[in-house]
Short mmCIF file of C-alpha atoms in Angstrom, two decimals:
data_model
loop_
_atom_site.label_atom_id
_atom_site.label_comp_id
_atom_site.label_asym_id
_atom_site.label_seq_id
_atom_site.Cartn_x
_atom_site.Cartn_y
_atom_site.Cartn_z
CA MET A 1 -5.84 -23.85 13.94
CA ILE A 2 -2.47 -22.94 15.47
CA ILE A 3 0.82 -22.25 13.77
CA HIS A 4 3.55 -24.90 14.04
CA MET A 5 6.61 -23.25 15.60
CA ASN A 6 9.20 -25.43 13.83
CA GLU A 7 7.67 -24.57 10.46
CA ARG A 8 7.87 -20.88 11.27
CA TRP A 9 11.51 -21.20 12.35
CA LYS A 10 12.38 -23.02 9.11
CA ARG A 11 10.51 -20.52 6.91
CA THR A 12 12.26 -17.57 8.53
CA GLU A 13 15.80 -18.96 8.24
CA TRP A 14 16.77 -16.71 5.32
CA PHE A 15 15.07 -13.75 6.99
CA ARG A 16 17.01 -14.23 10.22
CA ASN A 17 20.20 -14.47 8.19
CA ASP A 18 19.72 -11.42 5.95
CA ARG A 19 18.77 -9.01 8.77
CA PHE A 20 18.48 -5.80 6.71
CA GLY A 21 15.79 -4.78 4.23
CA MET A 22 14.34 -1.77 2.41
CA PHE A 23 10.76 -0.63 2.94
CA ILE A 24 9.31 1.53 0.15
CA HIS A 25 6.17 3.64 0.65
CA TRP A 26 5.03 5.09 -2.65
CA GLY A 27 1.72 6.02 -4.23
CA LEU A 28 -0.60 8.91 -5.05
CA TYR A 29 0.22 10.58 -1.73
CA ALA A 30 3.66 11.46 -3.12
CA ILE A 31 1.95 14.22 -5.14
CA PRO A 32 0.41 16.24 -2.26
CA ALA A 33 3.73 15.38 -0.54
CA ARG A 34 2.35 15.63 2.99
CA GLY A 35 2.77 12.01 4.00
CA GLU A 36 0.92 8.75 3.32
CA TRP A 37 -1.93 9.51 5.77
CA VAL A 38 -2.89 12.80 4.09
CA ARG A 39 -6.39 11.58 3.17
CA SER A 40 -7.21 10.62 6.75
CA PHE A 41 -5.54 13.56 8.49
CA GLU A 42 -7.10 16.15 6.18
CA ARG A 43 -10.36 14.20 5.76
CA LEU A 44 -10.17 14.35 1.99
CA SER A 45 -13.03 12.80 0.04
CA VAL A 46 -12.53 10.52 -2.95
CA GLU A 47 -13.35 13.55 -5.11
CA ASP A 48 -10.78 15.70 -3.30
CA TYR A 49 -8.13 13.03 -3.90
CA GLU A 50 -9.08 12.29 -7.52
CA PRO A 51 -6.79 14.93 -9.13
CA PHE A 52 -3.76 13.04 -7.87
CA PHE A 53 -4.99 9.88 -9.61
CA GLN A 54 -5.53 11.84 -12.84
CA GLU A 55 -2.00 13.25 -12.81
CA PHE A 56 0.05 10.36 -11.40
CA ASN A 57 2.92 10.03 -13.86
CA PRO A 58 6.28 9.15 -12.30
CA THR A 59 8.39 9.94 -15.36
CA GLN A 60 11.66 9.15 -13.57
CA TYR A 61 10.56 5.90 -11.92
CA ASP A 62 13.59 3.63 -12.20
CA PRO A 63 13.26 0.61 -9.92
CA ARG A 64 16.68 -0.56 -11.07
CA ALA A 65 18.16 2.52 -9.42
CA TRP A 66 16.16 1.73 -6.27
CA ALA A 67 17.42 -1.85 -6.30
CA LYS A 68 21.03 -0.79 -6.80
CA ALA A 69 20.73 1.66 -3.90
CA ALA A 70 19.34 -1.10 -1.67
CA LYS A 71 22.07 -3.54 -2.67
CA ALA A 72 24.80 -0.93 -2.16
CA ALA A 73 23.41 -0.26 1.33
CA GLY A 74 23.81 -3.93 2.19
CA GLN A 75 20.08 -4.61 2.20
CA LYS A 76 19.04 -8.11 1.16
CA TYR A 77 15.30 -7.77 0.58
CA ALA A 78 12.65 -5.15 -0.09
CA VAL A 79 8.95 -4.57 0.59
CA LEU A 80 6.96 -2.16 -1.62
CA THR A 81 3.44 -0.81 -1.04
CA ALA A 82 1.34 -2.64 -3.64
CA LYS A 83 -1.72 -0.96 -2.10
CA HIS A 84 -1.77 1.50 0.79
CA HIS A 85 -4.74 2.71 2.87
CA ASP A 86 -5.92 5.06 0.13
CA GLY A 87 -6.80 1.97 -1.95
CA PHE A 88 -4.65 2.92 -4.95
CA CYS A 89 -2.92 -0.08 -6.54
CA LEU A 90 0.52 0.06 -8.12
CA PHE A 91 -0.25 -3.26 -9.83
CA ASP A 92 -2.58 -4.14 -12.69
CA SER A 93 -5.39 -5.62 -10.62
CA GLN A 94 -8.36 -6.96 -12.57
CA LEU A 95 -10.63 -6.25 -9.60
CA THR A 96 -10.49 -2.45 -9.68
CA GLU A 97 -10.05 0.50 -11.99
CA TYR A 98 -8.17 2.37 -9.25
CA LYS A 99 -4.70 1.37 -10.37
CA ALA A 100 -1.52 2.67 -11.96
CA THR A 101 -2.37 1.30 -15.40
CA ASN A 102 -5.31 3.75 -15.54
CA THR A 103 -3.22 6.79 -14.66
CA PRO A 104 -0.89 8.64 -17.04
CA ALA A 105 1.80 6.19 -15.83
CA GLY A 106 -0.07 3.59 -17.87
CA ARG A 107 1.77 0.49 -16.70
CA ASP A 108 2.17 -2.11 -13.97
CA LEU A 109 4.73 -0.54 -11.63
CA ILE A 110 4.89 -3.61 -9.38
CA ARG A 111 6.03 -5.77 -12.31
CA GLU A 112 8.98 -3.44 -12.90
CA TYR A 113 9.85 -3.43 -9.20
CA VAL A 114 9.84 -7.22 -8.96
CA ASP A 115 12.00 -7.63 -12.06
CA ALA A 116 14.50 -4.96 -11.01
CA PHE A 117 15.06 -6.20 -7.48
CA ARG A 118 15.35 -9.81 -8.57
CA GLU A 119 17.99 -8.77 -11.11
CA GLU A 120 20.08 -7.44 -8.22
CA GLY A 121 19.67 -10.70 -6.31
CA LEU A 122 17.35 -9.22 -3.69
CA LYS A 123 14.28 -10.92 -2.29
CA VAL A 124 10.96 -9.19 -2.95
CA GLY A 125 7.96 -8.53 -0.75
CA PHE A 126 4.60 -6.80 -1.05
CA TYR A 127 2.97 -4.50 1.46
CA TYR A 128 -0.81 -4.69 1.27
CA SER A 129 -3.17 -2.58 3.35
CA VAL A 130 -6.18 -4.46 4.63
CA ILE A 131 -7.70 -0.99 5.12
CA ASP A 132 -9.18 0.71 2.06
CA TRP A 133 -10.48 4.29 2.06
CA HIS A 134 -11.49 4.14 -1.59
CA HIS A 135 -13.55 0.94 -1.71
CA LYS A 136 -17.27 1.65 -1.27
CA ASP A 137 -17.77 -1.45 0.89
CA TYR A 138 -15.13 -0.56 3.48
CA PRO A 139 -16.74 0.94 6.65
CA ALA A 140 -16.49 4.72 6.64
CA TYR A 141 -18.76 6.58 9.09
CA GLY A 142 -17.70 6.02 12.70
CA ASP A 143 -14.49 4.22 11.78
CA ARG A 144 -11.48 5.48 13.70
CA GLN A 145 -9.28 5.92 10.61
CA HIS A 146 -11.48 6.58 7.58
CA PRO A 147 -11.36 10.09 6.02
CA MET A 148 -15.19 10.16 6.03
CA ARG A 149 -15.50 8.97 9.64
CA ALA A 150 -17.49 12.06 10.67
CA ASN A 151 -19.27 12.77 7.39
CA GLU A 152 -23.03 12.39 7.95
CA ALA A 153 -23.54 11.56 4.27
CA PHE A 154 -21.87 8.18 4.94
CA LYS A 155 -23.93 7.38 8.02
CA ASP A 156 -26.39 5.12 6.24
CA ASN A 157 -24.05 3.88 3.53
CA PRO A 158 -25.23 0.36 2.51
CA ALA A 159 -21.73 -1.15 2.55
CA ASP A 160 -21.33 -4.91 2.07
CA PHE A 161 -18.23 -5.82 4.06
CA ASN A 162 -18.22 -9.40 2.78
CA ARG A 163 -17.92 -8.01 -0.73
CA TYR A 164 -14.89 -6.02 0.42
CA ILE A 165 -13.33 -9.16 1.94
CA GLN A 166 -13.77 -10.99 -1.37
CA TYR A 167 -12.06 -8.06 -3.11
CA PHE A 168 -9.21 -7.97 -0.59
CA HIS A 169 -8.60 -11.74 -0.76
CA GLY A 170 -8.88 -11.61 -4.55
CA GLN A 171 -6.19 -8.95 -4.82
CA VAL A 172 -3.85 -10.89 -2.55
CA LYS A 173 -4.35 -13.91 -4.82
CA GLU A 174 -3.48 -11.76 -7.83
CA LEU A 175 -0.27 -10.58 -6.19
CA LEU A 176 0.76 -14.12 -5.34
CA THR A 177 -0.03 -15.69 -8.72
CA GLN A 178 1.17 -13.10 -11.25
CA TYR A 179 4.73 -12.25 -10.18
CA GLY A 180 6.46 -15.55 -9.45
CA LYS A 181 7.89 -16.43 -6.06
CA ILE A 182 7.22 -13.71 -3.48
CA ASP A 183 9.21 -13.76 -0.27
CA ILE A 184 7.16 -11.57 2.09
CA MET A 185 3.50 -10.59 2.39
CA TRP A 186 3.42 -7.57 4.68
CA PHE A 187 -0.13 -6.76 5.79
CA ASP A 188 -1.08 -3.50 7.49
CA PHE A 189 -3.01 -3.29 9.86
CA SER A 190 -5.56 -4.51 12.41
CA TYR A 191 -7.24 -2.23 14.96
CA ASP A 192 -10.23 -2.23 17.33
CA ASP A 193 -12.60 -5.00 16.18
CA MET A 194 -11.10 -4.94 12.68
CA THR A 195 -8.79 -7.86 13.37
CA GLY A 196 -8.32 -11.59 12.98
CA GLU A 197 -11.39 -13.36 11.66
CA LYS A 198 -12.99 -10.02 10.75
CA TRP A 199 -10.59 -10.30 7.77
CA LYS A 200 -11.41 -14.05 7.45
CA ALA A 201 -7.76 -14.40 8.31
CA THR A 202 -7.62 -18.19 8.66
CA GLU A 203 -9.16 -18.62 5.23
CA LEU A 204 -6.80 -15.99 3.82
CA VAL A 205 -3.67 -17.64 5.22
CA HIS A 206 -4.73 -21.07 3.96
CA MET A 207 -5.13 -19.56 0.51
CA ILE A 208 -1.74 -17.82 0.72
CA ARG A 209 0.04 -20.99 1.84
CA SER A 210 -1.63 -23.04 -0.91
CA ILE A 211 -0.08 -20.71 -3.50
CA GLN A 212 3.21 -19.72 -1.87
CA PRO A 213 3.97 -22.17 0.97
CA ASP A 214 7.32 -20.59 1.90
CA ILE A 215 6.21 -16.95 1.96
CA LEU A 216 6.65 -14.98 5.18
CA ILE A 217 3.63 -13.18 6.63
CA ASP A 218 3.86 -10.41 9.22
CA ASN A 219 1.74 -10.32 12.38
CA ARG A 220 -0.68 -7.50 11.48
CA LEU A 221 -3.67 -9.59 10.47
CA GLY A 222 -4.22 -10.01 14.21
CA GLY A 223 -3.77 -12.84 16.66
CA ASN A 224 -1.03 -13.16 19.23
CA ILE A 225 2.33 -14.15 17.80
CA LYS A 226 3.78 -14.21 21.33
CA ALA A 227 1.33 -16.87 22.54
CA ALA A 228 2.55 -20.37 23.38
CA GLU A 229 0.30 -21.58 20.55
CA PRO A 230 -0.31 -18.62 18.20
CA GLU A 231 -3.13 -18.62 15.67
CA ILE A 232 -2.29 -19.58 12.10
CA TYR A 233 -2.78 -15.95 11.08
CA ALA A 234 -0.59 -14.58 13.89
CA GLY A 235 2.27 -14.45 11.41
CA ASP A 236 5.87 -15.52 10.99
CA PHE A 237 7.46 -12.41 12.47
CA TYR A 238 6.59 -9.57 14.83
CA SER A 239 6.70 -6.02 13.41
CA PRO A 240 7.39 -3.24 15.92
CA GLU A 241 7.13 0.21 14.32
CA GLN A 242 9.39 3.20 15.01
CA ILE A 243 10.75 1.52 18.15
CA LEU A 244 13.35 -1.12 18.99
CA PRO A 245 12.09 -3.56 21.65
CA ALA A 246 14.01 -3.25 24.90
CA ASN A 247 14.79 -6.95 25.20
CA GLY A 248 13.99 -8.38 21.80
CA VAL A 249 10.79 -10.41 21.37
CA LEU A 250 10.03 -13.62 23.27
CA ASP A 251 6.96 -15.81 23.30
CA ALA A 252 5.06 -17.05 26.35
CA ASN A 253 7.55 -19.92 26.68
CA GLY A 254 10.51 -17.55 26.71
CA GLU A 255 11.56 -18.60 23.22
CA PRO A 256 12.72 -16.00 20.67
CA VAL A 257 10.18 -14.80 18.10
CA PRO A 258 11.51 -13.61 14.73
CA TRP A 259 11.00 -9.86 14.50
CA GLU A 260 11.67 -6.88 12.31
CA ALA A 261 11.58 -3.22 13.34
CA CYS A 262 10.26 -0.95 10.58
CA VAL A 263 11.75 2.53 10.81
CA THR A 264 11.57 5.71 8.75
CA LEU A 265 14.61 7.74 7.71
CA ASN A 266 12.80 11.00 8.51
CA ASN A 267 9.41 11.30 10.25
CA HIS A 268 7.12 10.03 7.47
CA TRP A 269 6.69 6.83 5.50
CA GLY A 270 5.43 8.42 2.29
CA TYR A 271 7.16 11.37 0.65
CA HIS A 272 6.88 14.63 2.60
CA ALA A 273 8.41 17.61 0.83
CA TRP A 274 9.10 19.61 3.99
CA ASP A 275 10.34 16.86 6.29
CA ARG A 276 14.12 17.20 6.42
CA ASP A 277 14.53 15.65 9.86
CA TYR A 278 16.69 12.76 8.72
CA LYS A 279 18.42 10.27 10.96
CA SER A 280 22.19 10.12 10.64
CA PRO A 281 24.08 7.15 9.16
CA GLN A 282 25.44 6.55 12.65
CA GLN A 283 21.90 6.25 14.06
CA ILE A 284 20.94 3.79 11.32
CA VAL A 285 24.04 1.62 11.70
CA ARG A 286 23.60 1.48 15.46
CA ALA A 287 19.87 0.75 15.15
CA LEU A 288 20.68 -2.15 12.82
CA VAL A 289 23.27 -3.45 15.26
CA GLU A 290 20.83 -3.12 18.16
CA CYS A 291 18.21 -5.11 16.24
CA VAL A 292 20.64 -7.92 15.44
CA SER A 293 21.96 -7.93 19.02
CA LYS A 294 18.38 -8.77 20.06
CA ASN A 295 17.75 -11.37 17.30
CA GLY A 296 15.88 -8.91 15.11
CA ASN A 297 15.92 -7.32 11.65
CA LEU A 298 15.73 -3.72 10.47
CA LEU A 299 13.37 -2.73 7.65
CA LEU A 300 14.45 0.80 6.73
CA ASN A 301 12.01 2.98 4.80
CA VAL A 302 12.41 5.31 1.84
CA GLY A 303 9.61 7.42 0.37
CA PRO A 304 10.14 8.24 -3.33
CA ASP A 305 8.67 11.48 -4.64
CA ALA A 306 5.96 12.00 -7.27
CA LYS A 307 8.48 11.56 -10.09
CA GLY A 308 9.65 8.26 -8.64
CA ILE A 309 12.95 9.50 -7.23
CA ILE A 310 14.20 8.49 -3.79
CA PRO A 311 15.23 11.75 -2.02
CA ARG A 312 18.93 12.58 -2.20
CA GLU A 313 19.21 12.66 1.60
CA SER A 314 17.97 9.07 1.77
CA ILE A 315 20.36 7.92 -0.95
CA ASP A 316 23.32 9.56 0.79
CA ILE A 317 22.47 7.90 4.12
CA LEU A 318 22.03 4.51 2.46
CA ALA A 319 25.37 4.90 0.68
CA GLU A 320 27.25 5.65 3.89
CA VAL A 321 25.56 2.77 5.69
CA GLY A 322 26.56 0.61 2.72
CA ARG A 323 30.20 1.61 3.02
CA TRP A 324 30.12 0.49 6.66
CA MET A 325 28.34 -2.75 5.73
CA GLU A 326 30.89 -3.52 3.02
CA ARG A 327 33.59 -3.74 5.67
CA ASN A 328 31.56 -4.90 8.66
CA GLY A 329 28.66 -6.91 7.24
CA GLU A 330 30.04 -10.13 8.72
CA SER A 331 28.93 -8.82 12.11
CA ILE A 332 25.33 -8.49 10.83
CA TYR A 333 24.51 -11.25 8.34
CA GLY A 334 23.75 -14.56 10.00
CA CYS A 335 24.34 -13.06 13.43
CA GLY A 336 22.13 -12.82 16.47
CA ALA A 337 22.21 -12.18 20.18
CA ALA A 338 25.22 -13.15 22.26
CA ASP A 339 24.89 -14.89 25.59
CA LEU A 340 26.49 -11.94 27.34
CA ALA A 341 25.17 -8.85 29.07
CA LYS A 342 25.12 -5.61 27.09
CA PRO A 343 28.56 -4.01 27.52
CA GLU A 344 28.81 -0.42 28.72
CA TRP A 345 30.58 0.67 25.52
CA GLY A 346 28.17 -0.72 22.92
CA ARG A 347 26.64 -4.01 21.75
CA TYR A 348 27.52 -7.61 20.96
CA THR A 349 26.40 -9.72 18.03
CA GLN A 350 27.46 -13.33 17.55
CA LYS A 351 27.73 -16.05 14.91
CA GLY A 352 29.07 -19.39 16.10
CA ASN A 353 32.42 -18.86 17.83
CA LYS A 354 32.77 -15.35 16.35
CA LEU A 355 31.77 -12.66 18.82
CA TYR A 356 31.49 -9.16 17.41
CA ALA A 357 32.06 -6.24 19.74
CA HIS A 358 30.39 -3.10 18.39
CA VAL A 359 32.20 -0.28 20.16
CA PHE A 360 30.15 2.92 20.18
CA ASP A 361 31.90 4.73 23.04
CA ARG A 362 35.70 5.10 23.06
CA GLY A 363 35.92 5.88 26.75
CA ILE A 364 39.35 6.16 28.39
CA GLY A 365 42.00 3.47 28.24
CA PRO A 366 41.56 -0.10 26.99
CA VAL A 367 38.23 -1.65 26.10
CA TYR A 368 37.10 -4.07 28.81
CA PHE A 369 35.39 -7.36 27.99
CA ALA A 370 33.67 -8.69 31.09
CA GLY A 371 33.91 -12.42 31.68
CA LEU A 372 36.11 -13.16 28.66
CA LYS A 373 39.55 -13.60 30.23
CA GLY A 374 41.20 -16.66 28.71
CA LYS A 375 38.30 -17.18 26.30
CA ILE A 376 39.55 -15.12 23.34
CA LYS A 377 41.68 -17.02 20.83
CA ARG A 378 42.21 -14.13 18.42
CA ALA A 379 41.09 -10.51 18.01
CA ARG A 380 41.08 -8.26 14.98
CA LEU A 381 39.57 -5.05 13.72
CA LEU A 382 36.84 -6.32 11.40
CA SER A 383 36.98 -3.44 8.92
CA ASP A 384 40.54 -4.15 7.78
CA GLY A 385 41.51 -7.43 9.45
CA SER A 386 44.31 -5.87 11.48
CA GLU A 387 45.46 -7.73 14.58
CA LEU A 388 44.52 -6.50 18.03
CA LYS A 389 46.31 -7.74 21.12
CA VAL A 390 44.42 -9.11 24.10
CA GLU A 391 46.43 -8.23 27.18
CA THR A 392 46.02 -6.78 30.63
CA PRO A 393 47.86 -3.44 30.73
CA TRP A 394 49.80 -2.40 33.83
CA MET A 395 47.22 0.26 34.73
CA ALA A 396 44.49 -2.39 34.91
CA GLU A 397 46.25 -4.80 37.24
CA GLN A 398 44.24 -3.48 40.17
CA TYR A 399 41.02 -3.34 38.09
CA SER A 400 38.21 -4.81 40.17
CA ASN A 401 37.31 -7.40 37.52
CA ALA A 402 40.74 -7.91 35.94
CA ASP A 403 40.79 -11.52 37.09
CA THR A 404 37.74 -12.42 34.92
CA GLY A 405 37.79 -9.84 32.13
CA ALA A 406 39.90 -9.27 29.03
CA PHE A 407 41.33 -6.00 27.71
CA ILE A 408 42.04 -4.71 24.22
CA HIS A 409 43.79 -1.43 23.64
CA LEU A 410 42.68 0.75 20.73
CA LYS A 411 45.31 3.28 19.72
CA GLY A 412 44.30 6.90 19.56
CA ALA A 413 41.83 9.09 21.40
CA ARG A 414 39.09 8.52 18.83
CA LEU A 415 37.49 5.36 17.54
CA PRO A 416 38.73 4.13 14.14
CA ASP A 417 35.10 4.32 12.94
CA GLU A 418 32.77 6.75 14.70
CA LEU A 419 29.71 5.03 13.22
CA ASP A 420 30.60 1.75 14.92
CA THR A 421 34.03 0.20 15.40
CA VAL A 422 33.71 -3.57 15.22
CA ILE A 423 36.16 -5.93 16.91
CA GLU A 424 35.89 -9.56 15.88
CA LEU A 425 36.71 -11.91 18.73
CA GLU A 426 37.34 -15.54 17.84
CA LEU A 427 36.44 -17.48 20.96
CA CYS A 428 38.23 -20.58 22.16
CA ASP A 429 36.48 -23.88 21.54
#
């Protein structure tokens, strides 16, 4: 069965409007504090990892604080790791004992997350790993990712993969029936022959749609979302990781595919105590703008620590991004690509007859807008609404493209906002 493109476009309408979300990677791996892949990288056995389960007790977990930080940053939705590759569940699954309710935490942490983010008016999503390094029926020996991939003791393990699939599908059903309306189901990830129907993906998606018909599903169950007729399990949006596609994402017919770049604030998804290599607020704002200028979203990650606290560096970056969004969010929400070439000084985003010029580079002299002479009805600085004049200065009269381009002079040698100075151009009808 193939996915109907018009249905996908309708389902993703809110997603393509909101543009900016928070990714949250959190689990047992916050205790060793060496990143979310610590079990695989260090080839830790279930027994090696067990002490973290026994001591998991995030005494300062406050999802309301998380939600307020997301809202203040201008983010409109969130996705939290209900279960990561290590198999540990933050929710009270009836299909396993390996869950937060059986740790010293003693409660359903997903329930609190859902309630807190909804209270702030944010949409909620679940990340669910189709990989599971804890489940005895998930392939271990010889697998490319599993911590026990080279352990001879697992060579003849009598795993029943169909039993794992039943477990995996059963947990997804729990997540979609116990917490009300869920906006995103974010699966991670397919690889080698572990893809598509190996997960019984068609059956899974039919089940998901029967419970939550409007939910968005990412593309990591497998399939080819860029195909002219993608499989039903190919997803509603494409999910590039740690990279922004050069030209956005188009399908085989040249039509835009909804997409969302997921990006870390430092170099790890899960909490890493020694990773202080944080991106600047300017990098984040400009990455968000770049995504929107190519019809995409940005899902920006935070990795709370073992106590449940989002690192101060992350909070500070989110707060500064939020201050920019408070004044310039109109150039992000509901916007997409403009039908203009990328300008030399920055990026364009557009919504109807409002063209937003994101000026990253002050340059020398007036800002030049190629091809827009006579097409600008009004110009203003978006952050404060102040008027900007569109005029050709005397020094540009001999400019090679002065006959087709427009000019706006910004006073001063520096940009009004070094993160991103946004000029709103109201175009003529």
